[in-house]
mmCIF file of C-alpha atoms in Angstrom:
data_model
loop_
_atom_site.group_PDB
_atom_site.id
_atom_site.type_symbol
_atom_site.label_atom_id
_atom_site.label_comp_id
_atom_site.label_asym_id
_atom_site.label_seq_id
_atom_site.Cartn_x
_atom_site.Cartn_y
_atom_site.Cartn_z
ATOM 1 C CA UNK L 1 0.000 0.000 0.000
ATOM 2 C CA UNK L 2 1.411 3.420 -0.983
ATOM 3 C CA UNK L 3 1.732 6.286 1.505
ATOM 4 C CA UNK L 4 -1.211 8.135 -0.082
ATOM 5 C CA UNK L 5 -3.369 5.025 0.155
ATOM 6 C CA UNK L 6 -2.392 4.597 3.810
ATOM 7 C CA UNK L 7 -3.295 8.209 4.579
ATOM 8 C CA UNK L 8 -6.614 7.777 2.738
ATOM 9 C CA UNK L 9 -7.316 4.667 4.830
ATOM 10 C CA UNK L 10 -6.460 6.529 8.032
ATOM 11 C CA UNK L 11 -8.737 9.371 6.935
ATOM 12 C CA UNK L 12 -11.644 6.955 6.453
ATOM 13 C CA UNK L 13 -10.980 5.255 9.793
ATOM 14 C CA UNK L 14 -10.054 8.192 12.019
ATOM 15 C CA UNK L 15 -11.197 11.510 10.550
ATOM 16 C CA UNK L 16 -14.589 11.570 12.282
ATOM 17 C CA UNK L 17 -13.040 10.752 15.655
ATOM 18 C CA UNK L 18 -10.284 13.316 15.179
ATOM 19 C CA UNK L 19 -12.896 15.925 14.226
ATOM 20 C CA UNK L 20 -15.005 15.111 17.295
ATOM 21 C CA UNK L 21 -12.013 15.552 19.607
ATOM 22 C CA UNK L 22 -10.965 18.780 17.870
ATOM 23 C CA UNK L 23 -14.492 20.184 18.308
ATOM 24 C CA UNK L 24 -14.220 19.509 22.046
ATOM 25 C CA UNK L 25 -10.746 21.043 22.264
ATOM 26 C CA UNK L 26 -11.370 24.060 20.018
ATOM 27 C CA UNK L 27 -14.999 24.713 20.888
ATOM 28 C CA UNK L 28 -16.042 25.489 17.317
ATOM 29 C CA UNK L 29 -17.157 23.291 14.388
ATOM 30 C CA UNK L 30 -15.690 25.407 11.595
ATOM 31 C CA UNK L 31 -12.366 25.867 13.384
ATOM 32 C CA UNK L 32 -12.203 22.120 14.054
ATOM 33 C CA UNK L 33 -12.946 21.235 10.414
ATOM 34 C CA UNK L 34 -10.199 23.590 9.245
ATOM 35 C CA UNK L 35 -7.821 22.049 11.785
ATOM 36 C CA UNK L 36 -8.726 18.540 10.613
ATOM 37 C CA UNK L 37 -7.846 19.372 7.012
ATOM 38 C CA UNK L 38 -4.630 21.103 8.132
ATOM 39 C CA UNK L 39 -3.654 18.019 10.144
ATOM 40 C CA UNK L 40 -4.063 15.664 7.180
ATOM 41 C CA UNK L 41 -2.232 18.117 4.920
ATOM 42 C CA UNK L 42 0.630 18.084 7.433
ATOM 43 C CA UNK L 43 0.571 14.285 7.507
ATOM 44 C CA UNK L 44 0.859 14.157 3.715
ATOM 45 C CA UNK L 45 3.900 16.459 3.906
ATOM 46 C CA UNK L 46 5.686 15.001 6.922
ATOM 47 C CA UNK L 47 4.979 11.279 7.025
ATOM 48 C CA UNK L 48 6.922 8.694 5.111
ATOM 49 C CA UNK L 49 6.133 4.995 4.850
ATOM 50 C CA UNK L 50 8.709 4.418 7.607
ATOM 51 C CA UNK L 51 7.546 7.225 9.943
ATOM 52 C CA UNK L 52 3.771 6.752 10.094
ATOM 53 C CA UNK L 53 2.983 7.245 13.810
ATOM 54 C CA UNK L 54 1.978 4.265 15.900
ATOM 55 C CA UNK L 55 -1.021 6.298 17.091
ATOM 56 C CA UNK L 56 -2.099 8.399 14.079
ATOM 57 C CA UNK L 57 -5.219 9.587 15.932
ATOM 58 C CA UNK L 58 -3.144 11.294 18.638
ATOM 59 C CA UNK L 59 -0.704 12.736 16.079
ATOM 60 C CA UNK L 60 -3.527 14.201 13.990
ATOM 61 C CA UNK L 61 -5.326 15.714 16.980
ATOM 62 C CA UNK L 62 -2.094 17.284 18.172
ATOM 63 C CA UNK L 63 -1.199 18.609 14.704
ATOM 64 C CA UNK L 64 -4.687 19.985 14.150
ATOM 65 C CA UNK L 65 -4.746 21.769 17.501
ATOM 66 C CA UNK L 66 -1.280 23.280 16.972
ATOM 67 C CA UNK L 67 -2.368 24.657 13.615
ATOM 68 C CA UNK L 68 -5.572 26.092 15.040
ATOM 69 C CA UNK L 69 -3.505 27.954 17.652
ATOM 70 C CA UNK L 70 -1.159 29.221 14.954
ATOM 71 C CA UNK L 71 -4.068 30.543 12.898
ATOM 72 C CA UNK L 72 -5.434 32.445 15.880
ATOM 73 C CA UNK L 73 -2.042 33.951 16.752
ATOM 74 C CA UNK L 74 -1.313 34.997 13.167
ATOM 75 C CA UNK L 75 -4.392 37.137 12.755
ATOM 76 C CA UNK L 76 -3.444 40.701 12.043
ATOM 77 C CA UNK L 77 -6.067 42.144 14.383
ATOM 78 C CA UNK L 78 -5.732 39.978 17.398
ATOM 79 C CA UNK L 79 -6.298 41.254 20.847
ATOM 80 C CA UNK L 80 -5.759 40.011 24.373
ATOM 81 C CA UNK L 81 -8.984 38.023 24.297
ATOM 82 C CA UNK L 82 -7.784 36.056 21.267
ATOM 83 C CA UNK L 83 -4.450 35.438 22.951
ATOM 84 C CA UNK L 84 -6.318 34.045 25.938
ATOM 85 C CA UNK L 85 -8.242 31.729 23.609
ATOM 86 C CA UNK L 86 -5.017 30.464 22.085
ATOM 87 C CA UNK L 87 -3.423 29.903 25.476
ATOM 88 C CA UNK L 88 -6.478 28.041 26.723
ATOM 89 C CA UNK L 89 -6.317 25.685 23.751
ATOM 90 C CA UNK L 90 -2.849 24.530 24.663
ATOM 91 C CA UNK L 91 -1.785 25.400 28.241
ATOM 92 C CA UNK L 92 1.964 25.566 28.769
ATOM 93 C CA UNK L 93 3.491 22.243 29.725
ATOM 94 C CA UNK L 94 0.524 20.146 28.597
ATOM 95 C CA UNK L 95 1.485 16.938 26.826
ATOM 96 C CA UNK L 96 -0.676 15.831 23.935
ATOM 97 C CA UNK L 97 -1.288 12.227 24.876
ATOM 98 C CA UNK L 98 -4.604 10.750 23.805
ATOM 99 C CA UNK L 99 -5.100 7.791 26.086
ATOM 100 C CA UNK L 100 -7.711 5.129 25.704
ATOM 101 C CA UNK L 101 -10.972 6.664 26.939
ATOM 102 C CA UNK L 102 -12.658 4.605 29.597
ATOM 103 C CA UNK L 103 -15.378 7.136 30.377
ATOM 104 C CA UNK L 104 -18.678 6.600 28.627
ATOM 105 C CA UNK L 105 -19.043 10.189 27.441
ATOM 106 C CA UNK L 106 -16.558 9.971 24.593
ATOM 107 C CA UNK L 107 -16.133 12.612 21.924
ATOM 108 C CA UNK L 108 -18.168 10.903 19.200
ATOM 109 C CA UNK L 109 -21.140 10.485 21.520
ATOM 110 C CA UNK L 110 -20.802 14.147 22.520
ATOM 111 C CA UNK L 111 -20.828 15.042 18.830
ATOM 112 C CA UNK L 112 -24.012 13.058 18.192
ATOM 113 C CA UNK L 113 -25.819 14.680 21.133
ATOM 114 C CA UNK L 114 -24.673 18.142 20.049
ATOM 115 C CA UNK L 115 -25.953 17.595 16.509
ATOM 116 C CA UNK L 116 -29.259 16.379 17.998
ATOM 117 C CA UNK L 117 -29.826 19.265 20.424
ATOM 118 C CA UNK L 118 -33.544 20.223 20.556
ATOM 119 C CA UNK L 119 -32.730 23.847 19.669
ATOM 120 C CA UNK L 120 -31.612 22.646 16.221
ATOM 121 C CA UNK L 121 -34.476 21.935 13.753
ATOM 122 C CA UNK L 122 -34.960 18.223 13.078
ATOM 123 C CA UNK L 123 -34.090 18.374 9.359
ATOM 124 C CA UNK L 124 -30.895 20.293 10.189
ATOM 125 C CA UNK L 125 -30.012 17.715 12.876
ATOM 126 C CA UNK L 126 -30.075 14.946 10.278
ATOM 127 C CA UNK L 127 -28.067 16.888 7.700
ATOM 128 C CA UNK L 128 -25.469 17.973 10.227
ATOM 129 C CA UNK L 129 -25.130 14.509 11.710
ATOM 130 C CA UNK L 130 -24.520 12.908 8.320
ATOM 131 C CA UNK L 131 -21.970 15.618 7.509
ATOM 132 C CA UNK L 132 -20.083 15.687 10.810
ATOM 133 C CA UNK L 133 -20.523 12.135 12.128
ATOM 134 C CA UNK L 134 -20.494 10.220 8.814
ATOM 135 C CA UNK L 135 -18.376 12.611 6.788
ATOM 136 C CA UNK L 136 -20.781 12.585 3.836
ATOM 137 C CA UNK L 137 -20.621 15.432 1.340
ATOM 138 C CA UNK L 138 -23.561 17.788 0.920
ATOM 139 C CA UNK L 139 -24.236 16.165 -2.470
ATOM 140 C CA UNK L 140 -24.401 12.679 -0.909
ATOM 141 C CA UNK L 141 -26.746 13.916 1.823
ATOM 142 C CA UNK L 142 -28.909 15.655 -0.770
ATOM 143 C CA UNK L 143 -29.178 12.383 -2.701
ATOM 144 C CA UNK L 144 -30.129 10.490 0.470
ATOM 145 C CA UNK L 145 -32.890 12.977 1.360
ATOM 146 C CA UNK L 146 -33.875 13.671 -2.269
ATOM 147 C CA UNK L 147 -33.464 17.432 -1.848
ATOM 148 C CA UNK L 148 -31.177 20.020 -3.547
ATOM 149 C CA UNK L 149 -27.561 20.209 -2.334
ATOM 150 C CA UNK L 150 -27.785 23.992 -1.593
ATOM 151 C CA UNK L 151 -30.693 23.256 0.775
ATOM 152 C CA UNK L 152 -28.508 20.774 2.670
ATOM 153 C CA UNK L 153 -25.639 23.264 2.864
ATOM 154 C CA UNK L 154 -27.958 25.976 4.207
ATOM 155 C CA UNK L 155 -29.316 23.635 6.885
ATOM 156 C CA UNK L 156 -25.812 22.762 8.068
ATOM 157 C CA UNK L 157 -24.728 26.415 8.193
ATOM 158 C CA UNK L 158 -27.865 27.371 10.141
ATOM 159 C CA UNK L 159 -27.311 24.505 12.590
ATOM 160 C CA UNK L 160 -23.722 25.596 13.280
ATOM 161 C CA UNK L 161 -24.857 29.192 13.728
ATOM 162 C CA UNK L 162 -27.526 28.044 16.183
ATOM 163 C CA UNK L 163 -24.963 26.058 18.191
ATOM 164 C CA UNK L 164 -22.679 29.092 18.330
ATOM 165 C CA UNK L 165 -25.389 31.682 19.076
ATOM 166 C CA UNK L 166 -27.197 29.605 21.704
ATOM 167 C CA UNK L 167 -23.995 28.390 23.352
ATOM 168 C CA UNK L 168 -25.139 24.784 22.995
ATOM 169 C CA UNK L 169 -22.760 22.721 25.135
ATOM 170 C CA UNK L 170 -20.660 19.988 23.584
ATOM 171 C CA UNK L 171 -21.640 17.261 26.010
ATOM 172 C CA UNK L 172 -23.769 14.250 26.743
ATOM 173 C CA UNK L 173 -26.694 15.534 28.854
ATOM 174 C CA UNK L 174 -27.277 14.329 32.386
ATOM 175 C CA UNK L 175 -29.434 11.250 32.928
ATOM 176 C CA UNK L 176 -32.540 13.305 33.698
ATOM 177 C CA UNK L 177 -32.474 14.824 30.197
ATOM 178 C CA UNK L 178 -31.378 11.721 28.295
ATOM 179 C CA UNK L 179 -34.844 10.195 27.661
ATOM 180 C CA UNK L 180 -36.194 13.337 25.949
ATOM 181 C CA UNK L 181 -33.172 13.406 23.609
ATOM 182 C CA UNK L 182 -33.105 9.657 22.967
ATOM 183 C CA UNK L 183 -35.283 9.351 19.842
ATOM 184 C CA UNK L 184 -33.197 11.717 17.721
ATOM 185 C CA UNK L 185 -29.901 10.235 18.919
ATOM 186 C CA UNK L 186 -31.072 6.705 18.101
ATOM 187 C CA UNK L 187 -32.146 7.917 14.659
ATOM 188 C CA UNK L 188 -28.722 9.461 14.008
ATOM 189 C CA UNK L 189 -26.845 6.347 15.142
ATOM 190 C CA UNK L 190 -29.082 4.278 12.844
ATOM 191 C CA UNK L 191 -28.320 6.652 9.952
ATOM 192 C CA UNK L 192 -24.601 6.221 10.636
ATOM 193 C CA UNK L 193 -25.011 2.444 10.660
ATOM 194 C CA UNK L 194 -27.085 2.383 7.469
ATOM 195 C CA UNK L 195 -24.453 4.401 5.634
ATOM 196 C CA UNK L 196 -21.896 1.850 6.837
ATOM 197 C CA UNK L 197 -24.072 -1.179 6.079
ATOM 198 C CA UNK L 198 -25.035 -0.020 2.579
ATOM 199 C CA UNK L 199 -23.018 2.965 1.393
ATOM 200 C CA UNK L 200 -25.087 5.523 -0.520
ATOM 201 C CA UNK L 201 -22.353 5.843 -3.144
ATOM 202 C CA UNK L 202 -18.856 4.667 -3.936
ATOM 203 C CA UNK L 203 -16.991 1.554 -4.964
ATOM 204 C CA UNK L 204 -17.938 -0.783 -2.094
ATOM 205 C CA UNK L 205 -21.162 -2.080 -0.597
ATOM 206 C CA UNK L 206 -20.152 -1.460 3.008
ATOM 207 C CA UNK L 207 -18.177 1.087 4.967
ATOM 208 C CA UNK L 208 -17.073 -1.137 7.826
ATOM 209 C CA UNK L 209 -15.617 1.797 9.792
ATOM 210 C CA UNK L 210 -18.993 3.558 10.004
ATOM 211 C CA UNK L 211 -20.885 0.368 10.855
ATOM 212 C CA UNK L 212 -18.383 -0.411 13.624
ATOM 213 C CA UNK L 213 -18.591 3.159 14.961
ATOM 214 C CA UNK L 214 -22.399 3.014 15.075
ATOM 215 C CA UNK L 215 -22.290 -0.296 16.972
ATOM 216 C CA UNK L 216 -19.747 1.157 19.402
ATOM 217 C CA UNK L 217 -21.964 4.201 19.987
ATOM 218 C CA UNK L 218 -24.950 1.903 20.503
ATOM 219 C CA UNK L 219 -23.050 -0.019 23.179
ATOM 220 C CA UNK L 220 -22.030 3.210 24.927
ATOM 221 C CA UNK L 221 -25.586 4.505 24.839
ATOM 222 C CA UNK L 222 -26.922 1.251 26.299
ATOM 223 C CA UNK L 223 -24.491 1.638 29.210
ATOM 224 C CA UNK L 224 -25.649 5.220 29.696
ATOM 225 C CA UNK L 225 -29.359 4.503 29.393
ATOM 226 C CA UNK L 226 -30.583 0.893 29.547
ATOM 227 C CA UNK L 227 -33.733 1.163 27.427
ATOM 228 C CA UNK L 228 -35.619 -1.362 25.247
ATOM 229 C CA UNK L 229 -35.287 0.832 22.150
ATOM 230 C CA UNK L 230 -31.533 1.148 22.633
ATOM 231 C CA UNK L 231 -31.374 -2.640 22.976
ATOM 232 C CA UNK L 232 -33.508 -2.953 19.840
ATOM 233 C CA UNK L 233 -31.279 -0.657 17.808
ATOM 234 C CA UNK L 234 -28.116 -2.417 18.940
ATOM 235 C CA UNK L 235 -29.751 -5.761 18.070
ATOM 236 C CA UNK L 236 -30.607 -4.559 14.537
ATOM 237 C CA UNK L 237 -27.063 -3.371 13.945
ATOM 238 C CA UNK L 238 -25.441 -6.552 15.257
ATOM 239 C CA UNK L 239 -27.781 -8.856 13.324
ATOM 240 C CA UNK L 240 -27.381 -6.981 10.054
ATOM 241 C CA UNK L 241 -23.636 -6.528 10.465
ATOM 242 C CA UNK L 242 -23.313 -10.273 11.119
ATOM 243 C CA UNK L 243 -23.901 -10.784 7.373
ATOM 244 C CA UNK L 244 -21.203 -8.353 6.227
ATOM 245 C CA UNK L 245 -18.670 -10.912 4.939
ATOM 246 C CA UNK L 246 -21.326 -12.725 2.900
ATOM 247 C CA UNK L 247 -22.810 -9.653 1.201
ATOM 248 C CA UNK L 248 -20.203 -9.423 -1.547
ATOM 249 C CA UNK L 249 -18.272 -12.056 -3.492
ATOM 250 C CA UNK L 250 -14.512 -12.166 -4.068
ATOM 251 C CA UNK L 251 -14.873 -9.651 -6.908
ATOM 252 C CA UNK L 252 -16.811 -7.235 -4.672
ATOM 253 C CA UNK L 253 -20.119 -7.896 -6.403
ATOM 254 C CA UNK L 254 -23.409 -7.827 -4.496
ATOM 255 C CA UNK L 255 -24.770 -11.144 -3.199
ATOM 256 C CA UNK L 256 -28.495 -11.205 -2.388
ATOM 257 C CA UNK L 257 -29.606 -12.404 1.038
ATOM 258 C CA UNK L 258 -31.187 -15.523 -0.457
ATOM 259 C CA UNK L 259 -27.874 -16.483 -2.125
ATOM 260 C CA UNK L 260 -25.496 -15.739 0.752
ATOM 261 C CA UNK L 261 -23.206 -18.376 2.238
ATOM 262 C CA UNK L 262 -24.598 -18.430 5.766
ATOM 263 C CA UNK L 263 -21.492 -20.138 7.122
ATOM 264 C CA UNK L 264 -19.795 -16.748 6.638
ATOM 265 C CA UNK L 265 -22.236 -15.032 8.975
ATOM 266 C CA UNK L 266 -20.809 -13.947 12.340
ATOM 267 C CA UNK L 267 -22.666 -16.224 14.737
ATOM 268 C CA UNK L 268 -21.255 -14.472 17.799
ATOM 269 C CA UNK L 269 -22.904 -11.250 16.667
ATOM 270 C CA UNK L 270 -26.090 -13.201 15.909
ATOM 271 C CA UNK L 271 -26.249 -14.685 19.415
ATOM 272 C CA UNK L 272 -25.754 -11.272 21.002
ATOM 273 C CA UNK L 273 -28.279 -9.678 18.649
ATOM 274 C CA UNK L 274 -30.919 -12.355 19.292
ATOM 275 C CA UNK L 275 -30.567 -11.911 23.060
ATOM 276 C CA UNK L 276 -30.948 -8.138 22.773
ATOM 277 C CA UNK L 277 -33.908 -8.553 20.404
ATOM 278 C CA UNK L 278 -35.683 -10.859 22.860
ATOM 279 C CA UNK L 279 -35.040 -8.352 25.644
ATOM 280 C CA UNK L 280 -36.496 -5.497 23.562
ATOM 281 C CA UNK L 281 -39.564 -7.489 22.458
ATOM 282 C CA UNK L 282 -40.493 -8.567 25.981
ATOM 283 C CA UNK L 283 -40.373 -5.034 27.405
ATOM 284 C CA UNK L 284 -43.467 -2.991 28.182
ATOM 285 C CA UNK L 285 -44.401 -0.973 25.112
ATOM 286 C CA UNK L 286 -42.579 -2.505 22.159
ATOM 287 C CA UNK L 287 -41.042 0.200 19.949
ATOM 288 C CA UNK L 288 -40.054 0.521 16.307
ATOM 289 C CA UNK L 289 -36.433 -0.544 16.788
ATOM 290 C CA UNK L 290 -37.555 -3.635 18.702
ATOM 291 C CA UNK L 291 -39.856 -4.566 15.802
ATOM 292 C CA UNK L 292 -37.122 -4.030 13.210
ATOM 293 C CA UNK L 293 -34.795 -6.152 15.344
ATOM 294 C CA UNK L 294 -37.413 -8.892 15.438
ATOM 295 C CA UNK L 295 -37.525 -8.878 11.622
ATOM 296 C CA UNK L 296 -33.724 -9.098 11.437
ATOM 297 C CA UNK L 297 -33.871 -11.913 13.997
ATOM 298 C CA UNK L 298 -36.169 -13.963 11.757
ATOM 299 C CA UNK L 299 -33.581 -13.837 8.982
ATOM 300 C CA UNK L 300 -30.780 -14.659 11.415
ATOM 301 C CA UNK L 301 -32.591 -17.738 12.782
ATOM 302 C CA UNK L 302 -33.168 -19.275 9.352
ATOM 303 C CA UNK L 303 -30.558 -21.933 8.593
ATOM 304 C CA UNK L 304 -31.315 -21.560 4.874
ATOM 305 C CA UNK L 305 -33.231 -19.020 2.810
ATOM 306 C CA UNK L 306 -36.070 -21.531 2.403
ATOM 307 C CA UNK L 307 -36.425 -21.787 6.199
ATOM 308 C CA UNK L 308 -37.303 -18.082 6.535
ATOM 309 C CA UNK L 309 -40.707 -17.498 8.165
ATOM 310 C CA UNK L 310 -41.992 -14.908 5.694
ATOM 311 C CA UNK L 311 -45.525 -14.934 7.131
ATOM 312 C CA UNK L 312 -44.160 -13.833 10.483
ATOM 313 C CA UNK L 313 -42.012 -11.181 8.824
ATOM 314 C CA UNK L 314 -45.069 -9.744 7.030
ATOM 315 C CA UNK L 315 -46.945 -9.684 10.354
ATOM 316 C CA UNK L 316 -44.044 -7.834 12.003
ATOM 317 C CA UNK L 317 -44.005 -5.314 9.142
ATOM 318 C CA UNK L 318 -47.738 -4.792 9.670
ATOM 319 C CA UNK L 319 -47.078 -3.897 13.304
ATOM 320 C CA UNK L 320 -44.154 -1.695 12.313
ATOM 321 C CA UNK L 321 -46.308 0.248 9.850
ATOM 322 C CA UNK L 322 -48.884 0.879 12.574
ATOM 323 C CA UNK L 323 -46.155 2.279 14.819
ATOM 324 C CA UNK L 324 -44.228 4.139 12.116
ATOM 325 C CA UNK L 325 -45.999 4.638 8.754
ATOM 326 C CA UNK L 326 -43.250 4.954 6.146
ATOM 327 C CA UNK L 327 -43.072 4.308 2.391
ATOM 328 C CA UNK L 328 -39.645 2.673 2.796
ATOM 329 C CA UNK L 329 -41.064 0.246 5.378
ATOM 330 C CA UNK L 330 -43.979 -0.442 2.997
ATOM 331 C CA UNK L 331 -41.465 -1.209 0.255
ATOM 332 C CA UNK L 332 -39.622 -3.667 2.506
ATOM 333 C CA UNK L 333 -42.960 -5.236 3.420
ATOM 334 C CA UNK L 334 -43.751 -5.647 -0.304
ATOM 335 C CA UNK L 335 -40.624 -7.789 -0.701
ATOM 336 C CA UNK L 336 -41.821 -10.010 2.161
ATOM 337 C CA UNK L 337 -45.319 -10.162 0.603
ATOM 338 C CA UNK L 338 -43.779 -11.370 -2.668
ATOM 339 C CA UNK L 339 -42.291 -14.333 -0.798
ATOM 340 C CA UNK L 340 -45.675 -15.229 0.709
ATOM 341 C CA UNK L 341 -48.241 -14.262 -1.931
ATOM 342 C CA UNK L 342 -46.208 -13.992 -5.115
ATOM 343 C CA UNK L 343 -44.824 -11.159 -7.254
ATOM 344 C CA UNK L 344 -48.191 -9.909 -8.562
ATOM 345 C CA UNK L 345 -49.397 -8.967 -5.066
ATOM 346 C CA UNK L 346 -46.078 -7.262 -4.319
ATOM 347 C CA UNK L 347 -46.084 -5.410 -7.658
ATOM 348 C CA UNK L 348 -49.462 -3.839 -6.850
ATOM 349 C CA UNK L 349 -48.026 -2.476 -3.589
ATOM 350 C CA UNK L 350 -44.917 -1.059 -5.252
ATOM 351 C CA UNK L 351 -46.903 0.560 -8.069
ATOM 352 C CA UNK L 352 -48.982 2.442 -5.503
ATOM 353 C CA UNK L 353 -45.823 3.508 -3.642
ATOM 354 C CA UNK L 354 -44.149 4.853 -6.774
ATOM 355 C CA UNK L 355 -46.908 7.472 -6.940
ATOM 356 C CA UNK L 356 -45.161 9.209 -4.024
ATOM 357 C CA UNK L 357 -42.427 11.644 -5.042
ATOM 358 C CA UNK L 358 -39.873 10.355 -2.536
ATOM 359 C CA UNK L 359 -40.175 6.733 -3.690
ATOM 360 C CA UNK L 360 -40.285 7.714 -7.359
ATOM 361 C CA UNK L 361 -36.642 8.830 -6.985
ATOM 362 C CA UNK L 362 -35.552 5.866 -4.843
ATOM 363 C CA UNK L 363 -33.569 3.356 -6.880
ATOM 364 C CA UNK L 364 -34.469 0.367 -4.687
ATOM 365 C CA UNK L 365 -38.189 0.925 -5.344
ATOM 366 C CA UNK L 366 -37.619 0.686 -9.100
ATOM 367 C CA UNK L 367 -35.276 -2.280 -8.619
ATOM 368 C CA UNK L 368 -37.949 -4.108 -6.591
ATOM 369 C CA UNK L 369 -40.585 -3.359 -9.249
ATOM 370 C CA UNK L 370 -38.226 -4.615 -11.947
ATOM 371 C CA UNK L 371 -37.612 -7.837 -10.053
ATOM 372 C CA UNK L 372 -41.338 -8.528 -9.618
ATOM 373 C CA UNK L 373 -41.928 -7.831 -13.326
ATOM 374 C CA UNK L 374 -39.045 -10.152 -14.232
ATOM 375 C CA UNK L 375 -40.583 -12.938 -12.140
ATOM 376 C CA UNK L 376 -43.876 -12.353 -13.963
ATOM 377 C CA UNK L 377 -41.970 -12.572 -17.291
ATOM 378 C CA UNK L 378 -43.027 -9.041 -18.260
ATOM 379 C CA UNK L 379 -39.511 -8.539 -19.541
ATOM 380 C CA UNK L 380 -39.818 -5.270 -21.470
ATOM 381 C CA UNK L 381 -41.418 -3.526 -18.479
ATOM 382 C CA UNK L 382 -38.770 -5.086 -16.236
ATOM 383 C CA UNK L 383 -36.022 -3.727 -18.476
ATOM 384 C CA UNK L 384 -37.439 -0.200 -18.235
ATOM 385 C CA UNK L 385 -37.607 -0.396 -14.434
ATOM 386 C CA UNK L 386 -34.072 -1.771 -14.133
ATOM 387 C CA UNK L 387 -32.828 1.068 -16.334
ATOM 388 C CA UNK L 388 -34.630 3.615 -14.152
ATOM 389 C CA UNK L 389 -33.110 2.041 -11.022
ATOM 390 C CA UNK L 390 -29.663 2.151 -12.636
ATOM 391 C CA UNK L 391 -30.029 5.830 -13.512
ATOM 392 C CA UNK L 392 -30.783 6.661 -9.857
ATOM 393 C CA UNK L 393 -28.223 4.340 -8.215
ATOM 394 C CA UNK L 394 -24.851 5.758 -7.083
ATOM 395 C CA UNK L 395 -23.158 2.685 -5.570
ATOM 396 C CA UNK L 396 -20.856 0.738 -7.899
ATOM 397 C CA UNK L 397 -21.698 -2.847 -6.740
ATOM 398 C CA UNK L 398 -25.441 -2.160 -6.973
ATOM 399 C CA UNK L 399 -24.937 -0.641 -10.431
ATOM 400 C CA UNK L 400 -23.040 -3.785 -11.493
ATOM 401 C CA UNK L 401 -25.860 -5.970 -10.135
ATOM 402 C CA UNK L 402 -28.496 -3.991 -12.064
ATOM 403 C CA UNK L 403 -26.444 -4.222 -15.270
ATOM 404 C CA UNK L 404 -26.202 -7.979 -14.729
ATOM 405 C CA UNK L 405 -29.992 -8.221 -14.434
ATOM 406 C CA UNK L 406 -30.377 -6.194 -17.647
ATOM 407 C CA UNK L 407 -27.936 -8.490 -19.462
ATOM 408 C CA UNK L 408 -29.914 -11.541 -18.295
ATOM 409 C CA UNK L 409 -33.106 -10.002 -19.685
ATOM 410 C CA UNK L 410 -31.328 -9.286 -22.970
ATOM 411 C CA UNK L 411 -30.306 -12.952 -23.209
ATOM 412 C CA UNK L 412 -33.881 -14.066 -22.539
ATOM 413 C CA UNK L 413 -35.195 -11.778 -25.254
ATOM 414 C CA UNK L 414 -32.694 -13.130 -27.804
ATOM 415 C CA UNK L 415 -33.524 -16.746 -27.042
#
């Protein structure tokens, strides 16, 4: 691996954590982001393949903080107050040693809670979390929410301004305030996991670093606040992540759940996830994460694809839709319906969903429709739907899978 590739790998693995620590140390999102980029620029200039630090996280935090102090001190119009700020960022004699954090309130969890502060509008919370916690670009976030990129950028700027103007603290709230903040934090951690489990764009299906970070945050949150919904979310993440090694073949191509080699599944994660799912489902007042975990548990229990209890999965989706009406959940339910009642019943559901603007621009909705049409041997209509899905898809392995389906249809038509 070349030096540039190593630095890119370190960026993917550590940049969000470095940013979170720099926000705590510098007290400002924009200053921390500038320091993060300065730190990686310094790494590219100073590191060699022989001198990559044993603890790149600590090196990058230290380099970023030094450069932030330098920027403050170099300002032409800087007064005593700015000097005090600079001195407070790096008190004389302090050593920059980033030890393993044993306390629960780590910097990434602080970052999530800050992004989810109730003074920040909900849509801005989501945009800012995906930008700061996941490191997605505004264009990637815009694609995920099906809104213009300038709208995303404006939301993020307004959120940062609100944090600055309101003096929102960079902290995990005390236990009395945790329950009222829980729903948004769980949603953000799930967004982080989903981006790791199925990347919205790029050359690979998964971003293992993000999935692992979301699971770690879920564990920390469960220690902070034992709650059935936290257990449910952690169960979902563990059960879905257990399939990671089976989701792509040696060439990196997508492998459908029904075709996966289940011996590659992580059965340790499955056992832990099943226990957490059972705990969440037996609590008073079963929530949406508990229900989603129960669906994931049904897949995990099945020794083969044919052993899957699709009737039970449809019933769980019915409950989930009562608790949380959502077109994406309806789409997932349609796939389960196709396994119970056939593709025609599922196609009727998807056709009704595609009347909604959000789903009309969602590549998986068109891919599902195409698959049902293919099963019904309506090949020309299937081809059109696969092409629509391909035009909307931004992830390379999914694009390759859709092209493969189109090629199969072409072969059928010729023969």
